[in-house]
CSV table of C-alpha atoms in Angstrom, one decimal:
chain,number,residue,atom,x,y,z
A,1,UNK,CA,-14.1,-24.3,11.0
A,2,UNK,CA,-13.5,-22.3,14.2
A,3,UNK,CA,-9.8,-22.2,13.7
A,4,UNK,CA,-10.4,-21.0,10.1
A,5,UNK,CA,-12.7,-18.2,11.1
A,6,UNK,CA,-10.3,-17.1,13.9
A,7,UNK,CA,-7.2,-17.5,11.8
A,8,UNK,CA,-6.7,-13.8,11.5
A,9,UNK,CA,-5.9,-13.7,15.3
A,10,UNK,CA,-3.3,-16.6,15.1
A,11,UNK,CA,0.4,-15.9,15.1
A,12,UNK,CA,2.6,-17.4,12.4
A,13,UNK,CA,6.0,-19.0,12.7
A,14,UNK,CA,8.8,-16.8,11.7
A,15,UNK,CA,6.6,-13.7,11.5
A,16,UNK,CA,7.9,-10.3,12.5
A,17,UNK,CA,5.1,-9.1,14.8
A,18,UNK,CA,6.1,-5.5,14.7
A,19,UNK,CA,5.5,-5.3,11.0
A,20,UNK,CA,1.9,-6.2,11.7
A,21,UNK,CA,1.6,-2.9,13.7
A,22,UNK,CA,3.0,-0.9,10.8
A,23,UNK,CA,0.5,-2.5,8.3
A,24,UNK,CA,-2.4,-2.0,10.6
A,25,UNK,CA,-1.7,1.7,11.4
A,26,UNK,CA,-1.0,2.3,7.7
A,27,UNK,CA,-4.4,0.9,6.5
A,28,UNK,CA,-6.2,2.9,9.2
A,29,UNK,CA,-4.5,6.1,7.9
A,30,UNK,CA,-5.5,5.1,4.3
A,31,UNK,CA,-9.1,4.7,5.4
A,32,UNK,CA,-9.0,8.0,7.3
A,33,UNK,CA,-7.8,9.9,4.2
A,34,UNK,CA,-10.3,8.2,1.8
A,35,UNK,CA,-13.2,9.0,4.1
A,36,UNK,CA,-12.1,12.6,4.6
A,37,UNK,CA,-11.8,13.2,0.9
A,38,UNK,CA,-15.1,11.6,-0.1
A,39,UNK,CA,-17.0,13.6,2.6
A,40,UNK,CA,-15.2,16.8,1.9
A,41,UNK,CA,-18.2,18.4,0.2
A,42,UNK,CA,-20.2,18.3,3.4
A,43,UNK,CA,-17.4,18.8,5.8
A,44,UNK,CA,-17.7,21.7,8.2
A,45,UNK,CA,-14.9,23.9,9.5
A,46,UNK,CA,-12.2,21.7,11.1
A,47,UNK,CA,-9.1,22.5,13.1
A,48,UNK,CA,-6.2,23.3,10.8
A,49,UNK,CA,-4.0,20.7,12.4
A,50,UNK,CA,-6.5,18.0,11.8
A,51,UNK,CA,-7.0,18.9,8.2
A,52,UNK,CA,-3.3,19.0,7.7
A,53,UNK,CA,-2.7,15.6,9.3
A,54,UNK,CA,-5.5,13.7,7.5
A,55,UNK,CA,-4.9,15.2,4.1
A,56,UNK,CA,-1.2,14.3,4.3
A,57,UNK,CA,-2.2,10.6,4.6
A,58,UNK,CA,-2.5,10.6,0.8
A,59,UNK,CA,1.1,9.3,0.8
A,60,UNK,CA,0.7,6.7,3.6
A,61,UNK,CA,0.4,3.9,1.0
A,62,UNK,CA,4.1,4.2,0.5
A,63,UNK,CA,4.4,2.2,3.7
A,64,UNK,CA,3.2,-0.8,1.7
A,65,UNK,CA,5.7,0.0,-1.1
A,66,UNK,CA,8.6,0.1,1.3
A,67,UNK,CA,7.5,-2.9,3.2
A,68,UNK,CA,6.9,-4.9,0.0
A,69,UNK,CA,10.3,-4.0,-1.3
A,70,UNK,CA,12.0,-4.9,2.0
A,71,UNK,CA,10.2,-8.3,2.4
A,72,UNK,CA,10.0,-9.5,-1.2
A,73,UNK,CA,13.5,-8.4,-2.2
A,74,UNK,CA,14.9,-9.8,1.1
A,75,UNK,CA,13.2,-13.1,0.4
A,76,UNK,CA,14.9,-13.3,-3.0
A,77,UNK,CA,18.3,-12.5,-1.4
A,78,UNK,CA,17.9,-15.4,1.0
A,79,UNK,CA,16.9,-17.7,-1.9
A,80,UNK,CA,20.1,-16.6,-3.8
A,81,UNK,CA,22.1,-17.4,-0.7
A,82,UNK,CA,20.7,-20.9,-0.4
A,83,UNK,CA,20.3,-21.9,-4.0
A,84,UNK,CA,22.4,-19.4,-6.0
A,85,UNK,CA,19.6,-18.8,-8.4
A,86,UNK,CA,16.4,-16.7,-8.8
A,87,UNK,CA,13.3,-18.7,-7.7
A,88,UNK,CA,11.2,-17.8,-10.8
A,89,UNK,CA,8.3,-20.2,-10.3
A,90,UNK,CA,8.1,-19.8,-6.5
A,91,UNK,CA,8.1,-16.0,-6.7
A,92,UNK,CA,5.5,-15.9,-9.5
A,93,UNK,CA,3.2,-18.5,-7.9
A,94,UNK,CA,3.4,-17.0,-4.4
A,95,UNK,CA,2.8,-13.5,-5.7
A,96,UNK,CA,-0.1,-14.6,-7.9
A,97,UNK,CA,-1.9,-16.6,-5.1
A,98,UNK,CA,-1.5,-13.6,-2.8
A,99,UNK,CA,-2.7,-10.9,-5.1
A,100,UNK,CA,-4.7,-12.1,-8.1
A,101,UNK,CA,-7.8,-13.7,-6.6
A,102,UNK,CA,-8.6,-10.8,-4.3
A,103,UNK,CA,-7.7,-8.2,-6.8
A,104,UNK,CA,-9.9,-9.6,-9.7
A,105,UNK,CA,-12.8,-10.2,-7.3
A,106,UNK,CA,-12.7,-6.5,-6.2
A,107,UNK,CA,-12.3,-5.4,-9.9
A,108,UNK,CA,-15.3,-7.5,-11.0
A,109,UNK,CA,-17.5,-6.0,-8.3
A,110,UNK,CA,-16.3,-2.4,-9.1
A,111,UNK,CA,-17.0,-3.0,-12.8
A,112,UNK,CA,-20.5,-4.3,-12.2
A,113,UNK,CA,-21.2,-1.4,-9.8
A,114,UNK,CA,-20.0,1.3,-12.2
A,115,UNK,CA,-21.9,-0.3,-15.1
A,116,UNK,CA,-25.2,-0.5,-13.3
A,117,UNK,CA,-24.8,3.0,-11.8
A,118,UNK,CA,-24.0,4.4,-15.3
A,119,UNK,CA,-27.1,2.9,-16.8
A,120,UNK,CA,-29.3,4.4,-14.1
A,121,UNK,CA,-27.7,7.8,-14.3
A,122,UNK,CA,-28.3,8.1,-18.1
A,123,UNK,CA,-32.0,8.1,-17.6
A,124,UNK,CA,-32.1,11.1,-15.2
A,125,UNK,CA,-33.6,14.1,-16.9
A,126,UNK,CA,-31.7,17.5,-16.7
A,127,UNK,CA,-28.7,16.1,-14.8
A,128,UNK,CA,-26.6,18.6,-12.8
A,129,UNK,CA,-23.1,19.5,-13.7
A,130,UNK,CA,-21.8,17.3,-10.9
A,131,UNK,CA,-23.9,14.4,-12.1
A,132,UNK,CA,-22.7,14.8,-15.7
A,133,UNK,CA,-19.1,14.8,-14.4
A,134,UNK,CA,-19.8,11.6,-12.5
A,135,UNK,CA,-21.4,9.9,-15.6
A,136,UNK,CA,-18.4,10.9,-17.7
A,137,UNK,CA,-15.9,9.8,-15.1
A,138,UNK,CA,-17.6,6.4,-14.8
A,139,UNK,CA,-17.8,5.9,-18.5
A,140,UNK,CA,-14.1,6.7,-19.0
A,141,UNK,CA,-13.2,4.2,-16.3
A,142,UNK,CA,-15.3,1.4,-18.0
A,143,UNK,CA,-13.7,2.1,-21.3
A,144,UNK,CA,-10.2,1.5,-19.7
A,145,UNK,CA,-11.1,-1.6,-17.7
A,146,UNK,CA,-8.5,-3.4,-19.8
A,147,UNK,CA,-5.8,-1.3,-18.0
A,148,UNK,CA,-7.1,-2.5,-14.7
A,149,UNK,CA,-6.9,-6.1,-15.9
A,150,UNK,CA,-3.3,-6.0,-17.0
A,151,UNK,CA,-2.0,-3.8,-14.2
A,152,UNK,CA,-1.6,-0.5,-16.0
A,153,UNK,CA,-4.4,1.4,-14.2
A,154,UNK,CA,-1.9,3.9,-12.6
A,155,UNK,CA,-1.6,5.5,-16.1
A,156,UNK,CA,-5.3,5.5,-17.1
A,157,UNK,CA,-8.8,6.1,-15.6
A,158,UNK,CA,-9.6,3.3,-13.1
A,159,UNK,CA,-12.6,1.2,-12.4
A,160,UNK,CA,-11.0,0.1,-9.1
A,161,UNK,CA,-10.0,3.4,-7.5
A,162,UNK,CA,-7.3,1.8,-5.3
A,163,UNK,CA,-6.0,-0.3,-8.2
A,164,UNK,CA,-3.2,2.1,-9.1
A,165,UNK,CA,-1.1,0.8,-6.1
A,166,UNK,CA,-1.4,-2.8,-7.2
A,167,UNK,CA,-0.6,-1.9,-10.8
A,168,UNK,CA,2.6,-0.1,-9.9
A,169,UNK,CA,3.7,-2.8,-7.5
A,170,UNK,CA,3.1,-5.5,-10.0
A,171,UNK,CA,5.0,-3.7,-12.7
A,172,UNK,CA,8.1,-3.4,-10.5
A,173,UNK,CA,7.9,-7.1,-9.4
A,174,UNK,CA,7.5,-8.1,-13.1
A,175,UNK,CA,10.7,-6.3,-14.0
A,176,UNK,CA,12.4,-7.9,-11.0
A,177,UNK,CA,11.4,-11.3,-12.3
A,178,UNK,CA,12.3,-10.6,-15.9
A,179,UNK,CA,15.5,-8.5,-15.5
A,180,UNK,CA,16.6,-9.1,-12.0
A,181,UNK,CA,18.6,-12.2,-12.6
A,182,UNK,CA,20.6,-10.5,-15.4
A,183,UNK,CA,21.5,-7.1,-14.1
A,184,UNK,CA,21.0,-7.3,-10.4
A,185,UNK,CA,20.9,-10.6,-8.4
A,186,UNK,CA,23.9,-12.1,-10.2
A,187,UNK,CA,26.1,-9.2,-9.1
A,188,UNK,CA,28.1,-8.7,-5.9
A,189,UNK,CA,26.5,-6.9,-3.0
A,190,UNK,CA,28.5,-3.7,-3.6
A,191,UNK,CA,27.4,-3.6,-7.3
A,192,UNK,CA,23.8,-4.3,-6.4
A,193,UNK,CA,23.7,-1.5,-3.9
A,194,UNK,CA,25.2,0.9,-6.5
A,195,UNK,CA,22.6,-0.1,-9.1
A,196,UNK,CA,19.8,0.2,-6.6
A,197,UNK,CA,21.1,3.6,-5.5
A,198,UNK,CA,21.1,4.8,-9.1
A,199,UNK,CA,17.6,3.5,-9.6
A,200,UNK,CA,16.5,5.2,-6.4
A,201,UNK,CA,17.4,8.6,-7.8
A,202,UNK,CA,15.6,8.2,-11.2
A,203,UNK,CA,12.0,8.9,-9.9
A,204,UNK,CA,13.3,12.1,-8.2
A,205,UNK,CA,14.9,13.2,-11.5
A,206,UNK,CA,11.7,12.4,-13.4
A,207,UNK,CA,9.6,14.4,-10.9
A,208,UNK,CA,12.0,17.4,-11.3
A,209,UNK,CA,11.8,17.1,-15.1
A,210,UNK,CA,8.0,17.1,-15.1
A,211,UNK,CA,8.0,20.0,-12.6
A,212,UNK,CA,10.2,22.1,-15.0
A,213,UNK,CA,7.6,21.4,-17.7
A,214,UNK,CA,4.7,22.4,-15.5
A,215,UNK,CA,3.4,18.8,-15.7
A,216,UNK,CA,4.1,17.6,-12.2
A,217,UNK,CA,1.0,17.3,-10.0
A,218,UNK,CA,-0.5,14.9,-7.4
A,219,UNK,CA,-1.9,12.7,-10.2
A,220,UNK,CA,1.6,12.2,-11.7
A,221,UNK,CA,2.7,10.6,-8.4
A,222,UNK,CA,0.6,7.6,-9.5
A,223,UNK,CA,2.9,7.0,-12.5
A,224,UNK,CA,5.5,4.3,-12.0
A,225,UNK,CA,8.5,6.4,-13.1
A,226,UNK,CA,7.7,8.9,-10.4
A,227,UNK,CA,7.0,6.6,-7.5
A,228,UNK,CA,9.0,3.4,-7.5
A,229,UNK,CA,11.7,4.9,-5.3
A,230,UNK,CA,9.7,3.9,-2.3
A,231,UNK,CA,10.1,0.2,-3.2
A,232,UNK,CA,13.8,0.7,-3.9
A,233,UNK,CA,14.1,2.2,-0.4
A,234,UNK,CA,12.8,-1.1,1.0
A,235,UNK,CA,15.2,-3.1,-1.2
A,236,UNK,CA,18.1,-1.0,0.0
A,237,UNK,CA,17.0,-1.7,3.6
A,238,UNK,CA,16.9,-5.4,2.8
A,239,UNK,CA,20.5,-5.2,1.5
A,240,UNK,CA,21.6,-3.4,4.7
A,241,UNK,CA,19.9,-6.0,6.9
A,242,UNK,CA,21.4,-8.8,4.9
A,243,UNK,CA,24.9,-7.2,5.3
A,244,UNK,CA,24.4,-6.5,9.0
A,245,UNK,CA,21.7,-8.7,10.4
A,246,UNK,CA,19.7,-7.6,13.4
A,247,UNK,CA,21.6,-8.7,16.5
A,248,UNK,CA,22.7,-6.8,19.6
A,249,UNK,CA,21.0,-3.6,20.7
A,250,UNK,CA,21.7,-0.5,18.7
A,251,UNK,CA,22.2,1.4,21.9
A,252,UNK,CA,19.8,4.0,23.2
A,253,UNK,CA,21.6,7.0,21.7
A,254,UNK,CA,21.8,5.5,18.1
A,255,UNK,CA,18.2,4.1,18.4
A,256,UNK,CA,16.6,7.4,19.4
A,257,UNK,CA,18.7,9.4,17.0
A,258,UNK,CA,17.4,7.2,14.1
A,259,UNK,CA,13.9,7.6,15.5
A,260,UNK,CA,14.2,11.4,15.7
A,261,UNK,CA,15.5,11.5,12.1
A,262,UNK,CA,12.6,9.4,10.9
A,263,UNK,CA,10.0,11.6,12.5
A,264,UNK,CA,11.7,14.7,11.4
A,265,UNK,CA,11.8,13.5,7.8
A,266,UNK,CA,8.0,12.7,7.9
A,267,UNK,CA,7.3,16.2,9.2
A,268,UNK,CA,9.5,17.8,6.5
A,269,UNK,CA,7.6,15.8,3.9
A,270,UNK,CA,4.3,17.1,5.3
A,271,UNK,CA,5.4,20.7,5.6
A,272,UNK,CA,4.8,21.9,2.0
A,273,UNK,CA,1.6,22.4,0.0
A,274,UNK,CA,0.7,20.2,-2.9
A,275,UNK,CA,1.9,22.9,-5.4
A,276,UNK,CA,5.3,23.4,-3.8
A,277,UNK,CA,8.4,22.3,-5.6
A,278,UNK,CA,9.7,20.3,-2.7
A,279,UNK,CA,6.3,18.5,-2.1
A,280,UNK,CA,6.1,17.4,-5.7
A,281,UNK,CA,9.8,16.4,-6.1
A,282,UNK,CA,11.8,15.7,-2.9
A,283,UNK,CA,9.2,15.1,-0.2
A,284,UNK,CA,8.6,11.6,-1.4
A,285,UNK,CA,12.3,10.8,-0.7
A,286,UNK,CA,12.1,12.2,2.8
A,287,UNK,CA,9.0,10.1,3.4
A,288,UNK,CA,10.2,6.7,2.1
A,289,UNK,CA,13.6,7.1,3.9
A,290,UNK,CA,11.7,7.8,7.1
A,291,UNK,CA,9.6,4.7,6.6
A,292,UNK,CA,12.6,2.5,5.9
A,293,UNK,CA,14.2,3.8,9.2
A,294,UNK,CA,11.0,3.1,11.1
A,295,UNK,CA,10.9,-0.4,9.7
A,296,UNK,CA,14.5,-0.9,10.7
A,297,UNK,CA,13.8,0.2,14.3
A,298,UNK,CA,10.7,-2.0,14.4
A,299,UNK,CA,12.6,-5.2,13.5
A,300,UNK,CA,15.2,-4.7,16.3
A,301,UNK,CA,15.1,-7.1,19.2
A,302,UNK,CA,14.0,-4.3,21.6
A,303,UNK,CA,13.0,-0.7,21.7
A,304,UNK,CA,9.8,1.4,21.9
A,305,UNK,CA,8.9,0.9,18.2
A,306,UNK,CA,9.0,-2.9,18.6
A,307,UNK,CA,7.2,-2.8,21.9
A,308,UNK,CA,4.3,-0.8,20.6
A,309,UNK,CA,4.1,-2.1,17.0
A,310,UNK,CA,4.3,-5.8,18.1
A,311,UNK,CA,1.2,-5.6,20.2
A,312,UNK,CA,-1.2,-8.5,19.4
A,313,UNK,CA,-4.0,-6.1,18.9
A,314,UNK,CA,-2.6,-5.1,15.5
A,315,UNK,CA,-2.4,-8.7,14.2
A,316,UNK,CA,-6.0,-9.3,13.0
A,317,UNK,CA,-6.2,-6.0,11.1
A,318,UNK,CA,-2.8,-6.7,9.6
A,319,UNK,CA,-4.0,-10.1,8.3
A,320,UNK,CA,-6.9,-8.5,6.4
A,321,UNK,CA,-5.0,-5.3,5.3
A,322,UNK,CA,-5.2,-6.1,1.6
A,323,UNK,CA,-8.9,-6.9,1.7
A,324,UNK,CA,-9.6,-3.7,3.6
A,325,UNK,CA,-7.5,-1.7,1.1
A,326,UNK,CA,-9.4,-3.2,-1.9
A,327,UNK,CA,-12.9,-2.8,-0.4
A,328,UNK,CA,-12.7,0.2,2.0
A,329,UNK,CA,-14.2,2.7,-0.3
A,330,UNK,CA,-17.5,0.9,-1.2
A,331,UNK,CA,-17.8,-0.4,2.4
A,332,UNK,CA,-17.3,3.0,4.0
A,333,UNK,CA,-19.7,4.4,1.5
A,334,UNK,CA,-22.4,2.0,2.8
A,335,UNK,CA,-21.6,2.8,6.4
A,336,UNK,CA,-21.6,6.5,5.8
A,337,UNK,CA,-25.4,6.4,5.2
A,338,UNK,CA,-25.9,5.0,8.7
A,339,UNK,CA,-23.3,7.3,10.4
A,340,UNK,CA,-24.7,10.5,8.9
A,341,UNK,CA,-28.4,9.7,9.1
A,342,UNK,CA,-30.1,13.0,10.1
A,343,UNK,CA,-26.9,15.0,9.6
A,344,UNK,CA,-26.5,17.6,6.9
A,345,UNK,CA,-23.0,18.6,7.7
A,346,UNK,CA,-20.0,16.8,9.3
A,347,UNK,CA,-18.9,18.9,12.3
A,348,UNK,CA,-16.1,18.2,14.7
A,349,UNK,CA,-18.5,16.5,17.1
A,350,UNK,CA,-20.0,14.3,14.4
A,351,UNK,CA,-16.6,13.2,13.0
A,352,UNK,CA,-15.7,10.6,15.7
A,353,UNK,CA,-19.1,8.8,15.1
A,354,UNK,CA,-18.5,8.9,11.4
A,355,UNK,CA,-15.0,7.3,11.7
A,356,UNK,CA,-15.9,4.8,14.3
A,357,UNK,CA,-19.0,3.4,12.4
A,358,UNK,CA,-17.2,3.5,9.0
A,359,UNK,CA,-14.0,1.9,10.3
A,360,UNK,CA,-15.9,-0.7,12.4
A,361,UNK,CA,-18.2,-1.8,9.6
A,362,UNK,CA,-15.4,-1.9,7.0
A,363,UNK,CA,-13.1,-4.0,9.2
A,364,UNK,CA,-15.9,-6.4,10.2
A,365,UNK,CA,-17.2,-6.8,6.7
A,366,UNK,CA,-13.7,-7.3,5.3
A,367,UNK,CA,-13.2,-10.3,7.7
A,368,UNK,CA,-15.6,-12.7,5.9
A,369,UNK,CA,-14.5,-11.4,2.5
A,370,UNK,CA,-10.9,-12.3,3.4
A,371,UNK,CA,-12.0,-15.7,4.6
A,372,UNK,CA,-14.0,-16.4,1.4
A,373,UNK,CA,-11.6,-15.0,-1.2
A,374,UNK,CA,-8.0,-14.7,0.2
A,375,UNK,CA,-7.5,-17.2,3.0
A,376,UNK,CA,-8.0,-20.4,0.9
A,377,UNK,CA,-5.2,-19.3,-1.5
A,378,UNK,CA,-3.0,-18.2,1.4
A,379,UNK,CA,-3.4,-21.6,3.1
A,380,UNK,CA,-2.7,-23.4,-0.2
A,381,UNK,CA,0.5,-21.3,-0.5
A,382,UNK,CA,1.6,-22.0,3.0
A,383,UNK,CA,0.8,-25.7,2.7
A,384,UNK,CA,2.9,-25.9,-0.4
A,385,UNK,CA,5.8,-24.1,1.5
A,386,UNK,CA,5.5,-26.6,4.4
A,387,UNK,CA,5.7,-29.6,2.0
A,388,UNK,CA,8.6,-28.0,0.2
A,389,UNK,CA,10.5,-27.5,3.5
A,390,UNK,CA,9.7,-31.1,4.5
A,391,UNK,CA,11.1,-32.5,1.2
A,392,UNK,CA,14.2,-30.4,1.6
A,393,UNK,CA,14.8,-31.7,5.1
A,394,UNK,CA,14.2,-35.3,4.0
A,395,UNK,CA,16.6,-34.8,1.1
A,396,UNK,CA,19.3,-33.4,3.4
């Protein structure tokens, strides 16, 4: 029992520790942005640089797109090398065990919460305009719960606010399973890279087209055709690492040059307002290229990115990242009541207390949720993998 409870602190064989740091920092930034947005109505005057930084974390979720593309696509490439075929059943089963139980549990909770709240709000006499808006928003989301259920919520009103990310990711992986063996994985590396490069450009062209029609906005960035380039960036990185595996040191000059380019690209992507042409079209490309470069530096055998991101302190939060992502909004909503008790406005001096209490409670509460819902399926998946490797060894 003790080992099960403390499993989030344990290292795993073959794990790239530095990627734990990337996941942990990314989820903290996601939480920072969510909390900032939801408390904006009572937020006092804040330093411009702070507002600029936190509000730009809207796009931090692309870290998970790039990482997912890199790791999942890279795993498929390795399977093709060993077996010369696409591992259909293994890919679907592993993906389902990792995502579906946790996702549907969070969706069921969100549906129940929205439904109960909607029933209560209907009986309030003379509701304010804000309350009417909230009632209508909740009802629309409940009417489209079927979209949450079949992973199309990035195109419709959502019961689970964060479900758009899972929907988009599942759509791309579904296409990978259905179409990948025919138009991608059976090709040579050069052809695959060309195909992926063409696919990478499509979301940019789609964003430009919508912008020319006056239809490109922040909401449109949830749509699959406008956002899947981040996953393609991770896949292209996997192709490069497969072609040139991580080995000797890059050398200080090349290493720091890549790091400077990555940081510069992130700053460029943050430098334009949400109505600017570049922000709504090209900034996403600057950002996901930067993330791919940071991941590449993080997986090197040495260097400052690896040194910092591989620190064990990031491991437990990395383990429960998916749980935190699914539950952070309702959990931080609960913690906010404690953090802001007696406060009418969030000032700069109140902000650290708000974040510390909300972050601390959310992470601690996500731990048992992870152990109850996700960990049993993860262990089942890992046990099956161990047995499979044992059978392959015995056969060999």
